Coordinates of C-alpha atoms in Angstrom, one line a residue:
Chain A
M244 CA 0.0 0.0 0.0
A245 CA 1.4 3.4 -1.0
E246 CA 2.3 5.7 1.8
S247 CA -0.3 8.4 2.4
K248 CA 0.5 12.1 1.8
S249 CA 0.4 14.2 4.9
A250 CA -2.9 16.1 5.2
H251 CA -1.3 19.5 5.4
L252 CA 0.5 18.9 2.0
M253 CA -2.7 17.9 0.1
L254 CA -3.4 20.0 -2.9
V255 CA -6.6 21.4 -4.5
G256 CA -8.5 18.6 -6.2
E257 CA -6.8 15.8 -4.3
E258 CA -9.0 13.5 -2.3
F259 CA -8.6 11.5 0.9
E260 CA -9.3 7.8 0.8
P261 CA -13.1 7.3 1.3
L262 CA -14.4 5.7 4.5
T263 CA -17.1 3.1 4.4
F264 CA -18.8 2.1 7.7
S265 CA -22.0 0.8 9.1
V266 CA -23.7 2.2 12.2
T267 CA -24.7 -0.4 14.7
P268 CA -27.4 0.3 17.4
E269 CA -24.6 0.1 20.0
L270 CA -22.5 2.8 18.2
N271 CA -25.5 5.0 17.7
Q272 CA -26.4 4.7 21.4
Q273 CA -22.8 5.6 22.3
Y274 CA -23.3 8.9 20.5
L275 CA -26.7 9.4 22.2
Y276 CA -24.8 9.3 25.5
A277 CA -22.1 11.6 24.2
E278 CA -24.6 14.1 22.9
E279 CA -27.0 13.7 25.8
D280 CA -29.9 13.3 23.3
Y281 CA -32.0 10.3 23.8
H282 CA -34.9 11.1 21.3
S283 CA -36.9 8.0 20.3
R284 CA -36.2 8.7 16.6
Y285 CA -32.6 7.4 17.3
I286 CA -33.8 4.3 19.2
E287 CA -37.1 3.0 17.7
Q288 CA -37.9 1.5 14.4
T289 CA -40.8 3.3 12.6
E290 CA -42.8 2.8 9.4
A291 CA -40.1 4.8 7.7
G292 CA -37.5 2.2 8.6
P293 CA -34.8 1.5 11.2
P294 CA -33.9 4.2 13.8
Q295 CA -32.1 7.3 12.5
V296 CA -28.4 7.7 13.0
H297 CA -27.6 10.6 15.4
P298 CA -26.3 13.6 13.5
G299 CA -23.5 14.0 15.9
L300 CA -22.2 10.6 14.8
L301 CA -22.4 11.6 11.2
L302 CA -20.6 14.8 11.9
N303 CA -17.8 13.1 13.7
M304 CA -17.4 10.2 11.3
S305 CA -17.1 12.7 8.4
N306 CA -14.2 14.6 9.9
N307 CA -11.3 14.0 7.5
T308 CA -9.3 12.6 10.4
R309 CA -11.5 9.5 9.9
S310 CA -10.2 8.9 6.4
P311 CA -8.0 5.7 6.2
S312 CA -5.4 7.8 4.4
F313 CA -5.4 10.7 6.9
T314 CA -1.9 11.3 8.3
L315 CA 0.1 14.1 9.8
P316 CA 3.7 14.3 11.1
P317 CA 4.1 13.5 14.8
G318 CA 3.3 16.6 16.9
W319 CA 1.0 18.1 14.3
A320 CA -2.8 18.5 14.6
E321 CA -5.6 19.7 12.4
I322 CA -7.8 22.4 13.9
H323 CA -11.5 22.8 12.7
A324 CA -12.1 26.5 12.2
S325 CA -15.5 26.8 10.4
E326 CA -18.0 25.1 8.2
D327 CA -21.2 25.0 6.2
T328 CA -23.4 22.0 6.8
E329 CA -26.3 20.8 4.7
Y330 CA -28.6 18.1 5.9
L331 CA -30.0 16.2 2.9
N332 CA -31.6 13.0 4.3
P333 CA -31.7 11.1 7.6
A334 CA -29.3 8.1 7.8
R335 CA -30.6 4.8 9.1
V336 CA -29.0 2.4 11.5
G337 CA -27.7 -0.7 9.7
K338 CA -27.1 1.0 6.4
Q339 CA -23.6 1.2 5.0
L340 CA -22.4 4.8 4.7
R341 CA -19.6 6.1 2.6
V342 CA -17.7 9.4 3.2
T343 CA -15.7 11.2 0.6
W344 CA -13.4 14.2 1.1
K345 CA -12.0 16.5 -1.6
V346 CA -9.7 19.5 -1.1
L347 CA -11.5 22.5 -2.6
D348 CA -9.0 25.2 -1.6
A349 CA -5.5 25.3 0.0
Y350 CA -3.8 28.5 1.1
E351 CA -1.5 30.3 3.6
K352 CA -2.7 33.0 5.9
R353 CA -1.0 34.6 8.8
G354 CA 1.8 32.0 8.7
R355 CA -0.7 29.1 8.8
R356 CA -1.7 26.5 6.2
W357 CA -5.5 26.4 5.6
H358 CA -7.7 23.8 3.8
V359 CA -11.3 23.9 2.6
L360 CA -12.8 20.5 2.1
D361 CA -15.9 19.3 0.4
I362 CA -17.3 16.4 2.3
L363 CA -20.2 14.1 1.4
I364 CA -21.9 11.2 3.1
E365 CA -24.0 8.8 1.0
D366 CA -25.7 5.6 1.9
E367 CA -25.5 2.2 0.2
D368 CA -28.5 3.2 -2.0
G369 CA -26.8 6.4 -3.2
V370 CA -29.0 8.6 -1.1
E371 CA -27.1 11.7 -0.1
I372 CA -27.2 12.2 3.7
L373 CA -24.9 15.1 4.6
R374 CA -22.7 17.6 2.8
R375 CA -20.1 19.8 4.6
R376 CA -17.8 22.5 3.5
M377 CA -15.2 22.5 6.2
T378 CA -12.3 24.9 6.8
N379 CA -9.3 23.6 8.8
T380 CA -5.9 24.8 9.8
F381 CA -2.9 23.0 11.2
S382 CA -1.0 23.2 14.5
S383 CA 2.5 22.0 15.3
P384 CA 4.8 22.6 18.3
E385 CA 7.2 24.6 16.0
L386 CA 4.4 26.9 14.8
T387 CA 3.1 27.4 18.4
R388 CA 6.6 28.4 19.5
E389 CA 7.0 30.8 16.6
R390 CA 3.6 32.4 17.4
K391 CA 4.5 32.8 21.1
G392 CA 7.7 34.4 19.9
Chain B
M159 CA -41.2 24.4 17.1
I160 CA -41.3 27.1 14.3
T161 CA -44.6 27.6 12.4
R162 CA -45.7 30.0 9.7
D163 CA -46.8 32.3 12.5
T164 CA -43.4 32.5 14.2
R165 CA -42.2 36.1 14.3
V166 CA -38.9 37.7 13.6
G167 CA -37.1 38.1 17.0
Q168 CA -38.5 34.9 18.5
E169 CA -35.9 33.2 20.7
F170 CA -35.1 29.5 21.2
S171 CA -32.8 27.8 23.6
G172 CA -31.5 24.2 24.0
K173 CA -30.7 22.4 27.2
A174 CA -27.4 23.3 28.9
K175 CA -25.1 20.4 28.5
K176 CA -21.9 19.8 30.5
L177 CA -19.1 18.3 28.5
T178 CA -17.8 15.8 31.0
W179 CA -14.7 13.6 30.3
E180 CA -17.1 10.7 29.9
R181 CA -19.1 12.4 27.2
V182 CA -16.0 13.7 25.5
W183 CA -14.4 10.3 25.4
A184 CA -17.6 8.7 24.2
F185 CA -17.7 11.2 21.3
S186 CA -14.0 11.4 20.3
G187 CA -12.5 8.2 21.7
G188 CA -13.7 5.8 19.1
A189 CA -16.2 2.9 19.6
F190 CA -16.4 1.6 23.1
D191 CA -15.1 -1.8 21.9
T192 CA -11.9 -0.3 20.5
P193 CA -8.8 -1.8 22.1
N194 CA -7.2 0.7 24.6
W195 CA -10.3 2.9 24.4
P196 CA -10.4 5.9 24.5
K197 CA -8.2 6.5 21.6
K198 CA -5.6 9.2 22.3
N199 CA -6.0 12.4 20.3
I200 CA -6.2 16.2 20.8
H201 CA -9.8 15.8 22.1
T202 CA -9.2 13.1 24.6
D203 CA -5.7 13.2 26.1
L204 CA -3.7 16.1 27.6
E205 CA -0.3 14.6 26.8
F206 CA -1.2 14.1 23.2
A207 CA -2.7 17.6 22.9
Q208 CA 0.5 19.1 24.4
S209 CA 2.6 17.2 22.0
T210 CA 1.0 19.2 19.2
G211 CA 1.6 22.5 20.9
L212 CA -1.8 22.9 22.4
D213 CA -2.0 23.9 26.0
R214 CA -5.0 21.8 26.9
V215 CA -7.5 19.3 25.6
Y216 CA -10.0 20.9 23.3
V217 CA -13.5 19.4 22.8
S218 CA -14.2 18.5 19.1
A219 CA -16.4 21.3 17.6
T220 CA -18.5 18.6 16.0
Q221 CA -19.6 17.5 19.4
Y222 CA -21.5 20.8 20.0
L223 CA -22.4 21.1 16.3
G224 CA -24.4 18.0 17.3
H225 CA -26.1 20.0 20.0
V226 CA -26.9 22.7 17.4
T227 CA -28.5 20.0 15.2
E228 CA -30.6 18.8 18.1
L229 CA -32.1 22.3 18.6
M230 CA -32.6 22.8 14.9
I231 CA -34.6 19.5 14.8
D232 CA -36.6 20.7 17.8
I233 CA -37.3 24.0 15.9
F234 CA -37.8 22.7 12.3
S235 CA -38.9 19.1 13.1
D236 CA -37.6 16.3 10.9
G237 CA -37.6 18.7 8.0
W238 CA -34.3 20.0 9.2
L239 CA -32.7 16.6 8.1
R240 CA -34.2 17.1 4.6
G241 CA -32.8 20.4 3.6
G242 CA -31.8 22.3 6.7
E243 CA -28.6 24.3 6.4
L244 CA -26.1 25.7 8.9
K245 CA -24.1 28.4 7.1
N246 CA -20.8 29.9 8.1
A247 CA -20.6 28.2 11.5
R248 CA -17.4 29.6 13.1
F249 CA -15.8 28.3 16.2
T250 CA -14.9 31.5 17.9
R251 CA -13.5 30.3 21.2
P252 CA -12.1 26.9 22.4
V253 CA -14.2 24.6 24.4
T254 CA -12.6 22.4 27.0
E255 CA -13.7 19.5 29.1
G256 CA -16.0 20.6 31.9
D257 CA -17.5 23.5 30.0
T258 CA -21.3 23.7 29.9
I259 CA -22.6 24.6 26.4
T260 CA -26.1 26.0 25.6
V261 CA -27.3 26.5 22.1
K262 CA -29.4 29.5 21.4
A263 CA -31.2 30.9 18.3
T264 CA -33.1 34.0 17.3
V265 CA -35.3 34.4 14.2
R266 CA -33.5 37.0 12.0
S267 CA -35.8 36.9 8.9
K268 CA -38.7 35.1 7.3
V269 CA -39.9 34.9 3.7
E270 CA -43.3 33.6 2.7
E271 CA -43.5 32.2 -0.9
G272 CA -46.8 30.4 -1.5
P273 CA -47.1 27.5 0.8
I274 CA -43.5 27.7 2.0
T275 CA -42.2 30.0 4.8
S276 CA -38.4 30.1 4.9
Y277 CA -36.5 31.3 8.0
A278 CA -33.0 32.5 8.7
L279 CA -31.9 32.2 12.4
D280 CA -28.9 33.6 14.1
V281 CA -27.5 30.6 16.0
W282 CA -24.8 30.5 18.6
C283 CA -23.5 28.4 21.5
E284 CA -22.6 29.9 24.8
N285 CA -20.4 28.5 27.5
Q286 CA -21.1 28.8 31.3
D287 CA -19.7 32.3 31.3
G288 CA -22.0 33.5 28.6
E289 CA -19.2 33.6 26.0
Q290 CA -20.0 32.6 22.5
V291 CA -18.0 29.6 21.3
L292 CA -19.8 29.1 18.0
I293 CA -21.8 31.5 15.8
G294 CA -23.6 30.8 12.5
T295 CA -26.8 31.1 10.5
A296 CA -29.5 28.4 10.2
L297 CA -31.7 28.2 7.1
G298 CA -34.9 26.1 7.3
E299 CA -38.5 26.0 6.4
A300 CA -41.6 25.9 8.6
A301 CA -43.4 22.6 8.9
S302 CA -46.7 22.7 6.9

């Protein structure tokens, strides 16, 4: 398997390796606890189908740090600065979901590297679930020392 | 819940939620059955965070974005999950373990076009000191 390119070096148009995953009832319930949100729509089956996946889970699983190809040098971190989020359809527990990430913009500002990512979650039937446009920057011990002067 | 009769200026508020270590680890530490759970990262482990130059553990912004989504579903019902948009959400102040976050929203504008009434809401999250940690704009439609 080819070595992955460090996230901060990704260029416009490049994509992270997609992530495919299924949400079990147990994983969904873990996020209900994390989010302190126990609405029945996330627990009970209805005429519309299995329980819905909690949006917090979808948001977290679509951070690009979840990509199998995401990597940064030791001591580096990615910092989430802002985003646009569009909810397209509910996701259902048990369905296979696929997340894709594409670099839309990459630039330097105030000594930092910034990335804008287009992120899409689709289910196994091709139903679009969630689209995000996320702006991130990067942190490293060297950069922190420079900024502290 | 928002309706076609909701007025500009109407305020909404979610439940205050304390981001305890347990909830932060449940969100950012990987699945409970992951070996050596919780996974160490900048959201779960002080030593890891400090190794990247951060001075403390910062809660993942997606964790309180989830809180925002909960309030938006309360306001717009399930319709939020079929076309609701959060625009220009900016994380204006770090959130750390132990902070208590409350999501708030105010109706900024409404537009009636035939059977559909579209709303724009100013949305923000406050910490326990009343400081804004997230600001953004929500766009959604009234349930018919």
